[in-house]
Short mmCIF file of C-alpha atoms in Angstrom, two decimals:
data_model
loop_
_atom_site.label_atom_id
_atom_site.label_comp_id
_atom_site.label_asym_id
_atom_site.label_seq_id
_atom_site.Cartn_x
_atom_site.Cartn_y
_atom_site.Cartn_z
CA UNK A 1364 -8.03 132.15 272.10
CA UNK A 1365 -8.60 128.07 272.72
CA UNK A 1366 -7.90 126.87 275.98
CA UNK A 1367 -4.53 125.27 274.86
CA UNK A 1368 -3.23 128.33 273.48
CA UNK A 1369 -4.59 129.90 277.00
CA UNK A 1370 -2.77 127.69 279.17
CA UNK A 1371 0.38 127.91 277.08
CA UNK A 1372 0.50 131.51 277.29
CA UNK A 1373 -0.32 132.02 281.00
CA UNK A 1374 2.68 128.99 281.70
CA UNK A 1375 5.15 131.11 279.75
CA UNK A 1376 6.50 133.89 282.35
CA UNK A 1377 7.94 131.31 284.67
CA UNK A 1378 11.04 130.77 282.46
CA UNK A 1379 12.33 134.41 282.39
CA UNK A 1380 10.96 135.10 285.84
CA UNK A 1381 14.23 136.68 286.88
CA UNK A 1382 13.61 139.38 283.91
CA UNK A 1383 9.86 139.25 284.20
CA UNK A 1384 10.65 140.65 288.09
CA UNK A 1385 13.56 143.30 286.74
CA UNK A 1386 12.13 144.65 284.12
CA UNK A 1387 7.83 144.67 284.37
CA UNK A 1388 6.35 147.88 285.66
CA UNK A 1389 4.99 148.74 288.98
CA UNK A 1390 0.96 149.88 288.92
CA UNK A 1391 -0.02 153.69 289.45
CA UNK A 1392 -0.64 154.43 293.51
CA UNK A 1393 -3.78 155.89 292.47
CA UNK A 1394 -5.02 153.27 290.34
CA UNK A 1395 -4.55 150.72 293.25
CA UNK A 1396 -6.67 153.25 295.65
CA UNK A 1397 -9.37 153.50 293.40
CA UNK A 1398 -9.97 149.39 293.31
CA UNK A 1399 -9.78 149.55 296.86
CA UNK A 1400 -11.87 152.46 297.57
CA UNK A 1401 -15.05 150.63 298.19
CA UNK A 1402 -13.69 147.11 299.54
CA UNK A 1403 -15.46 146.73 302.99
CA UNK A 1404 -12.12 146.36 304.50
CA UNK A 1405 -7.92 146.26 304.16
CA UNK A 1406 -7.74 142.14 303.54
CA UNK A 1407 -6.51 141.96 300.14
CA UNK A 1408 -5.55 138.90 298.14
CA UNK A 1409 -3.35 139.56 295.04
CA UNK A 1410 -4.09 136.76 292.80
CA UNK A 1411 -2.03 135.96 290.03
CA UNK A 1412 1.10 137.40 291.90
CA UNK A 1413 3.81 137.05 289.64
CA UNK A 1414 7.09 138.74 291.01
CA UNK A 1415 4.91 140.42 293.55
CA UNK A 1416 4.60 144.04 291.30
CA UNK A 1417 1.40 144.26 292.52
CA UNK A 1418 1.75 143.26 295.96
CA UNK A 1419 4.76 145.65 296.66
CA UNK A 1420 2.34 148.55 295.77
CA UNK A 1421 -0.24 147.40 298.00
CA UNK A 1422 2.05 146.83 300.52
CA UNK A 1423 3.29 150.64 300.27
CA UNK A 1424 -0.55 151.80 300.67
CA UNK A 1425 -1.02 149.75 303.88
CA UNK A 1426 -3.55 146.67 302.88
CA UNK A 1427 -3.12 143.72 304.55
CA UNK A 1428 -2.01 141.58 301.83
CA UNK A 1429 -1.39 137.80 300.82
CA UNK A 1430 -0.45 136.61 297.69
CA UNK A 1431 -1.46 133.51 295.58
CA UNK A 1432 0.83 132.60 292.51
CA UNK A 1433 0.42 129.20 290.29
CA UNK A 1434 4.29 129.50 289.07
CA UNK A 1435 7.00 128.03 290.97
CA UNK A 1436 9.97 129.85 289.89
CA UNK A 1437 7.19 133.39 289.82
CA UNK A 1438 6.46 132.75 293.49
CA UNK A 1439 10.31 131.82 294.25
CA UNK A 1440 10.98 135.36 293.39
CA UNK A 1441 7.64 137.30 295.18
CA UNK A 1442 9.26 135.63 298.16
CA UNK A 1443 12.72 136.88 297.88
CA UNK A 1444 11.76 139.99 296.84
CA UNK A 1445 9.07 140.44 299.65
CA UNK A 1446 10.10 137.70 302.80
CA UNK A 1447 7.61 139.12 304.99
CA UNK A 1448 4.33 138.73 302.57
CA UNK A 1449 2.25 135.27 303.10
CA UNK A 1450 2.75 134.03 299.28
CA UNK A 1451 0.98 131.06 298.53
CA UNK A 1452 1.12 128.19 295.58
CA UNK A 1453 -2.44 128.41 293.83
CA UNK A 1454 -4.37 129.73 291.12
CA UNK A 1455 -7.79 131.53 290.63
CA UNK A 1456 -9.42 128.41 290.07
CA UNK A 1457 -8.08 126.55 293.84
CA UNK A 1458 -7.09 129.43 295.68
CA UNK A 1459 -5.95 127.94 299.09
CA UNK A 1460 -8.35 130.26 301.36
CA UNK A 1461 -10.93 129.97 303.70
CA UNK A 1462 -14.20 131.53 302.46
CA UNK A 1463 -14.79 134.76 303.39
CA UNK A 1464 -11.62 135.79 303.97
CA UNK A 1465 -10.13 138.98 302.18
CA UNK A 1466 -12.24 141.73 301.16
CA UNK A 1467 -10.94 142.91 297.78
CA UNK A 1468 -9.03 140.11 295.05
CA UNK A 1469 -6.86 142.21 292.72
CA UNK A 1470 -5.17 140.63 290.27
CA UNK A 1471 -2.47 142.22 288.28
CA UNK A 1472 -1.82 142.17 284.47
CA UNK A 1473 -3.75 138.58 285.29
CA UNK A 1474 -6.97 138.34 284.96
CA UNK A 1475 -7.38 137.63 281.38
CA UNK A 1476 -5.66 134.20 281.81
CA UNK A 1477 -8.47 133.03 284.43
CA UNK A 1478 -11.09 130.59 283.72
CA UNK A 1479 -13.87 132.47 284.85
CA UNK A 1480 -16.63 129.70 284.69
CA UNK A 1481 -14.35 128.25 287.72
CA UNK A 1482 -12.29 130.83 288.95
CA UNK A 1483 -15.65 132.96 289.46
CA UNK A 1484 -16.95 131.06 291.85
CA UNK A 1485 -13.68 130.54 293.88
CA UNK A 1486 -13.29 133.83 294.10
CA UNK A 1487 -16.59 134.77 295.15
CA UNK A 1488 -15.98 131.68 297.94
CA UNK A 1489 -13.49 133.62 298.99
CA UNK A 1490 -14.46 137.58 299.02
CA UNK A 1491 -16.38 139.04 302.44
CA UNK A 1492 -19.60 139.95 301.36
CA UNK A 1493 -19.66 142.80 299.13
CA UNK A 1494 -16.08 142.53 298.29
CA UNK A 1495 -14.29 143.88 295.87
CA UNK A 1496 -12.56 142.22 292.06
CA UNK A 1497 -10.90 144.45 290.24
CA UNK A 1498 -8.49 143.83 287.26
CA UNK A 1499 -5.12 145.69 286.60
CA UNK A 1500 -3.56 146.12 283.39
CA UNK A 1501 -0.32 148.72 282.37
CA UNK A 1502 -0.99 149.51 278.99
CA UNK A 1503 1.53 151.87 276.73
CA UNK A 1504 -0.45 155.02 275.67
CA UNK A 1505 -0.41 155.11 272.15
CA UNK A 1506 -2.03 158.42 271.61
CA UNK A 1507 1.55 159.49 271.84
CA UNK A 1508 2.96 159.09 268.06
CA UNK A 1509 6.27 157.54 268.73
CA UNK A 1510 4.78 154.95 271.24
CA UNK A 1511 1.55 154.21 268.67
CA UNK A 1512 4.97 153.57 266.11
CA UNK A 1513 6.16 151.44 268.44
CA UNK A 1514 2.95 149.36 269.26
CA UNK A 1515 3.43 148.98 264.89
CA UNK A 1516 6.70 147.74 264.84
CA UNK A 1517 6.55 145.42 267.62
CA UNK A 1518 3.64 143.50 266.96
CA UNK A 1519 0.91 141.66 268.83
CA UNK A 1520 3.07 139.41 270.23
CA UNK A 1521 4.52 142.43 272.01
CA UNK A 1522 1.93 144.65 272.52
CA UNK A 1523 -1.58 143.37 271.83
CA UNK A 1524 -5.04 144.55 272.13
CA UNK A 1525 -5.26 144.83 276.59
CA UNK A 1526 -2.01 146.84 275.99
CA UNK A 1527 -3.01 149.74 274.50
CA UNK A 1528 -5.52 152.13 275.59
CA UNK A 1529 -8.03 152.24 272.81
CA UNK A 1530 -8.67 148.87 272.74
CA UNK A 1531 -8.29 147.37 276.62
CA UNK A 1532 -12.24 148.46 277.18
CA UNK A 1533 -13.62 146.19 274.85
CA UNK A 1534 -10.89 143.48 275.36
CA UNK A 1535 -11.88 143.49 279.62
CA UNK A 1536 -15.41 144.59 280.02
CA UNK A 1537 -16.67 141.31 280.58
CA UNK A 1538 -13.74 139.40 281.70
CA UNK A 1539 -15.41 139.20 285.16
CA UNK A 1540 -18.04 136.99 283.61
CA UNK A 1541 -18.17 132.87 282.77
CA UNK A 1542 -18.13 131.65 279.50
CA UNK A 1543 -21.05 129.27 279.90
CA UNK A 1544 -24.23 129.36 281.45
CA UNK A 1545 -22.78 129.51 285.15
CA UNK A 1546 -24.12 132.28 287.16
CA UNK A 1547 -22.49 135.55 287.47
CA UNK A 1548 -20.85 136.48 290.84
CA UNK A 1549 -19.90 139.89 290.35
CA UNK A 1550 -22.23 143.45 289.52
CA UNK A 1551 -22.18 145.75 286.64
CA UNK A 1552 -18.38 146.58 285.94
CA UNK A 1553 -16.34 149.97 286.15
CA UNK A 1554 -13.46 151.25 284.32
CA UNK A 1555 -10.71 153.98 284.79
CA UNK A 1556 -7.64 154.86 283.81
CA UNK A 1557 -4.67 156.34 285.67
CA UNK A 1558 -1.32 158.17 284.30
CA UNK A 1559 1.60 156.22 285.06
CA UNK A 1560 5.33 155.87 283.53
CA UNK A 1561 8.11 153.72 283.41
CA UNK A 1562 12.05 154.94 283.01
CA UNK A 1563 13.43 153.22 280.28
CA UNK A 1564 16.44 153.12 277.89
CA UNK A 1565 15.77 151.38 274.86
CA UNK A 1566 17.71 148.12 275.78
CA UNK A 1567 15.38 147.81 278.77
CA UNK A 1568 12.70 148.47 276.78
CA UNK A 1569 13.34 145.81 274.44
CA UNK A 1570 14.01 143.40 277.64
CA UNK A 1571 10.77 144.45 278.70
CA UNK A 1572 9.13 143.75 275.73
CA UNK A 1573 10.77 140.34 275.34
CA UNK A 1574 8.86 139.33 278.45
CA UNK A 1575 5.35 139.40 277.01
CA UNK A 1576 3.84 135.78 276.81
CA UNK A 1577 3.34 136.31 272.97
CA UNK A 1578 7.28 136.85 272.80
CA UNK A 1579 8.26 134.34 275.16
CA UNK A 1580 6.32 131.30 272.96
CA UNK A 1581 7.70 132.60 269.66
CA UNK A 1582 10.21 130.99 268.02
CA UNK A 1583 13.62 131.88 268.18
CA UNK A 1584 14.59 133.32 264.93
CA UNK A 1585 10.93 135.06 264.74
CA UNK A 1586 11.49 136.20 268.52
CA UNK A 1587 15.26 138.08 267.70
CA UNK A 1588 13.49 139.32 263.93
CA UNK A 1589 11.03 141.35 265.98
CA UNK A 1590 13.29 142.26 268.59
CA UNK A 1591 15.96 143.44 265.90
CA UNK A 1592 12.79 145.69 264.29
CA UNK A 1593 12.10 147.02 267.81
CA UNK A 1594 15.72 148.45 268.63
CA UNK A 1595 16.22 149.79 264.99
CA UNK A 1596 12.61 151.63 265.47
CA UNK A 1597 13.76 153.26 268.94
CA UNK A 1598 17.21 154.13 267.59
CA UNK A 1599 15.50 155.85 264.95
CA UNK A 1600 13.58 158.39 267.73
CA UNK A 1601 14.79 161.05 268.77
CA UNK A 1602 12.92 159.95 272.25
CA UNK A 1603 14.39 157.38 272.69
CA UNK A 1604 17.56 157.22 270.84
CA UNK A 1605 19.77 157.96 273.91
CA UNK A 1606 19.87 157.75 277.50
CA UNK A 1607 17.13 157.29 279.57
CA UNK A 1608 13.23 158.18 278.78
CA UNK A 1609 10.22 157.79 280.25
CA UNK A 1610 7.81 155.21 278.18
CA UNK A 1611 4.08 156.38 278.24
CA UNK A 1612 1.48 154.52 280.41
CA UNK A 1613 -1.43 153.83 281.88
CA UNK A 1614 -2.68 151.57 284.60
CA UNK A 1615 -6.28 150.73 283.79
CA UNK A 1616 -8.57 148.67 286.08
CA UNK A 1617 -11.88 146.51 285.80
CA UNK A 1618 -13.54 146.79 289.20
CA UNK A 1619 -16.79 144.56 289.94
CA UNK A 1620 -18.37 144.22 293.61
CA UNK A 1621 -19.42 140.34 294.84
CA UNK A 1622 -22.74 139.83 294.53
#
């Protein structure tokens, strides 16, 4: 991906921001724990906010949280959603911090769009010593058949290659790392994978869906043609032809520790 189509992409969620915040997943309790489980303490800065998905499960396990979000109308709802959390305007690569002062960055469904030869070092500015980056991603499990049909019909404007579990590996080992020849900041990365769901009919699906960046840049006609192919393939299920269902997941994290 060239930096234009980059930026493009990662400027997209801010015009469905009110959908983005109804209809995106949460992130697995346990995944959370385990990016946090060797931070040196609770100061956590969830970069990349969004809606504040993130930050409302950190919140729930106790971390001491503030939240950094580039997008205006993205950080307009994190702060009605969540009044009390200090939500700032910023981005990975001018995050509006002293240095040393959180001791874990997690950024949520996020990290890919960062400039790392920039963003890096900011972040490294900003981490305690030997704190704590870790990447989140909910992916849709498609070693379950009807959801691997549905990664098929929708596309990889819909669900791409961090989306799905036997790809987002390779797609995030080394998205900790600069492009260039700046120095690393961060160690040797883990991954792991934890179970997680999300209730959905197949209308909220498709709303869901229609809030990936790949959608929300398509054209119009294009955008209601794949949309039209997704709610013909989930009326055709018998999971998910009526009611309410639970849609497959997993929340996968990259963690790295500051070197």
């Amino acid at each position: 991906m060239d930096e234009d189509d980059r930026l493009l992409l990662s400027s997209s969620f801010g015009t469905e921001a009110v959908a983005y915040a109804k209809h995106r997943p949460d992130y697995a309790q346990a995944a959370v724990r385990w990016a946090l489980e060797r931070a040196p303490g609770p100061r956590v800065l969830d970069l990349g906010a969004g809606t504040g998905k993130l930050t409302a499960t950190l919140l729930t396990l106790g971390a001491d949280v503030i939240a950094v979000e580039p997008d205006p109308a993205m950080l307009t709802e994190l702060r009605r959603a969540l009044p009390a959390v200090r939500a700032l305007p910023g981005s990975a690569e001018a995050i509006p911090l002293p240095a040393a002062s959180v001791d874990a960055v997690l950024a949520g469904n996020a990290m890919h769009w960062f400039h790392m030869d920039v963003a890096g070092p900011e972040i490294a500015r900003i981490l305690a010593p030997g704190g704590i980056l870790a990447g989140l991603w909910n992916v849709v499990d498609d070693r379950v058949d009807w959801v691997a049909g549905l990664a098929r019909v929708s596309g990889s404007a819909a669900i791409g290659p961090r989306d799905t579990p036997s790809s987002w590996r390779a797609e995030t080992a080394d998205l900790h790392l600069p492009k260039t020849g700046v120095a690393a900041q961060f160690g040797s990365p883990e991954q792991a994978e934890f179970r997680h769901g999300q209730r959905r009919s197949a209308d909220s699906l498709v709303a869901t869906l229609a809030t990936r960046a790949g959608m929300l840049v398509m054209p119009e006609q294009e955008q209601e043609a794949t949309l039209g192919r997704i709610r013909v393939f989930l009326a055709s299920r018998p999971e998910t032809a009526r009611g309410e269902f639970t849609l497959p997941m997993l929340t996968c994290v990259l963690r790295v520790r500051r070197l």
